[in-house]
Coordinates of C-alpha atoms in Angstrom, one line a residue:
M112 CA 9.6 -38.0 -27.6
S113 CA 13.3 -38.0 -28.5
R114 CA 15.9 -35.7 -26.9
P115 CA 17.1 -32.6 -28.8
Y116 CA 20.3 -33.0 -30.8
Y117 CA 22.7 -30.2 -29.7
E118 CA 25.8 -31.1 -31.8
S119 CA 26.3 -28.7 -34.8
H120 CA 28.4 -29.3 -37.9
G121 CA 31.1 -27.0 -36.3
D122 CA 31.1 -29.1 -33.2
R123 CA 31.7 -32.2 -35.2
A124 CA 34.5 -30.5 -37.1
N125 CA 36.1 -29.4 -33.8
E126 CA 35.8 -33.0 -32.4
S127 CA 37.3 -34.5 -35.5
A128 CA 40.3 -32.0 -35.4
A129 CA 40.9 -32.8 -31.7
M130 CA 40.8 -36.6 -32.4
R131 CA 43.2 -36.2 -35.4
Q132 CA 45.7 -34.4 -33.1
A133 CA 45.3 -36.8 -30.2
C134 CA 45.4 -39.9 -32.3
S135 CA 48.5 -38.8 -34.2
V136 CA 50.3 -38.5 -30.8
W137 CA 48.9 -41.8 -29.5
G138 CA 49.5 -43.7 -32.8
L139 CA 45.8 -44.7 -33.1
D140 CA 43.0 -44.4 -35.7
F141 CA 39.6 -43.1 -34.8
H142 CA 36.1 -43.9 -36.1
K143 CA 32.9 -41.9 -35.4
L144 CA 30.3 -44.1 -33.6
P145 CA 26.6 -44.0 -34.4
I146 CA 24.7 -41.8 -32.0
S147 CA 23.0 -44.9 -30.4
Y148 CA 26.4 -45.8 -28.9
R149 CA 26.3 -42.7 -26.7
L150 CA 30.1 -42.0 -27.1
D151 CA 31.8 -40.2 -30.0
Y152 CA 34.6 -42.4 -31.2
A153 CA 36.2 -45.8 -31.2
L154 CA 40.0 -45.8 -31.0
T155 CA 41.7 -48.5 -33.0
S156 CA 45.1 -49.9 -33.9
N157 CA 45.5 -52.6 -36.6
D158 CA 41.7 -52.7 -36.7
L159 CA 41.4 -53.7 -33.1
I160 CA 39.5 -51.5 -30.6
K161 CA 41.8 -50.0 -28.1
G162 CA 39.4 -47.7 -26.4
F163 CA 36.6 -45.2 -26.8
A164 CA 36.4 -41.4 -26.6
E165 CA 33.9 -38.8 -25.7
V166 CA 35.1 -35.4 -26.9
K167 CA 34.1 -32.1 -25.4
C168 CA 35.4 -28.9 -27.1
R169 CA 34.8 -26.4 -24.4
Q170 CA 35.1 -22.6 -24.8
F171 CA 36.9 -21.6 -21.7
E172 CA 40.5 -21.6 -20.5
W173 CA 41.6 -24.9 -18.9
G174 CA 41.8 -24.5 -15.1
T175 CA 39.0 -21.9 -14.9
Y176 CA 36.8 -24.5 -13.2
P177 CA 38.0 -27.0 -10.5
D178 CA 36.4 -30.1 -12.2
V179 CA 35.0 -31.4 -15.4
M180 CA 31.5 -32.7 -15.6
V181 CA 30.5 -35.9 -17.5
S182 CA 27.0 -37.3 -17.3
V183 CA 26.5 -40.6 -15.5
S184 CA 24.8 -42.0 -18.6
K185 CA 28.0 -41.4 -20.6
V186 CA 30.0 -43.2 -18.0
Q187 CA 27.5 -46.1 -18.1
A188 CA 27.7 -46.2 -21.9
A189 CA 31.5 -46.3 -21.8
K190 CA 31.5 -49.2 -19.3
S191 CA 29.0 -51.1 -21.3
L192 CA 30.9 -50.7 -24.6
Y193 CA 34.1 -51.6 -22.8
A194 CA 32.6 -54.8 -21.5
A195 CA 30.8 -55.7 -24.7
T196 CA 34.0 -55.4 -26.7
N197 CA 36.1 -57.5 -24.3
Q198 CA 38.3 -54.6 -23.3
G199 CA 38.1 -55.5 -19.6

């Protein structure tokens, strides 16, 4: 049985807006990855992958909590993509 899909259209719109803003500052382009990649975006410059992004649009004021939680499976996916694309 597959896992439920929790991301809504609004969530995707918020992620895209966050990526547009961040990438305009960083001078990068962003591309939505297929769900099977486990991360949200590939970050590129001149069609070369420069990194990957997992975007979380939280609904609380920054600093309310002492830490930010990211699943170990996301970290493993990031490391795997990093290695597979010769980023390391």
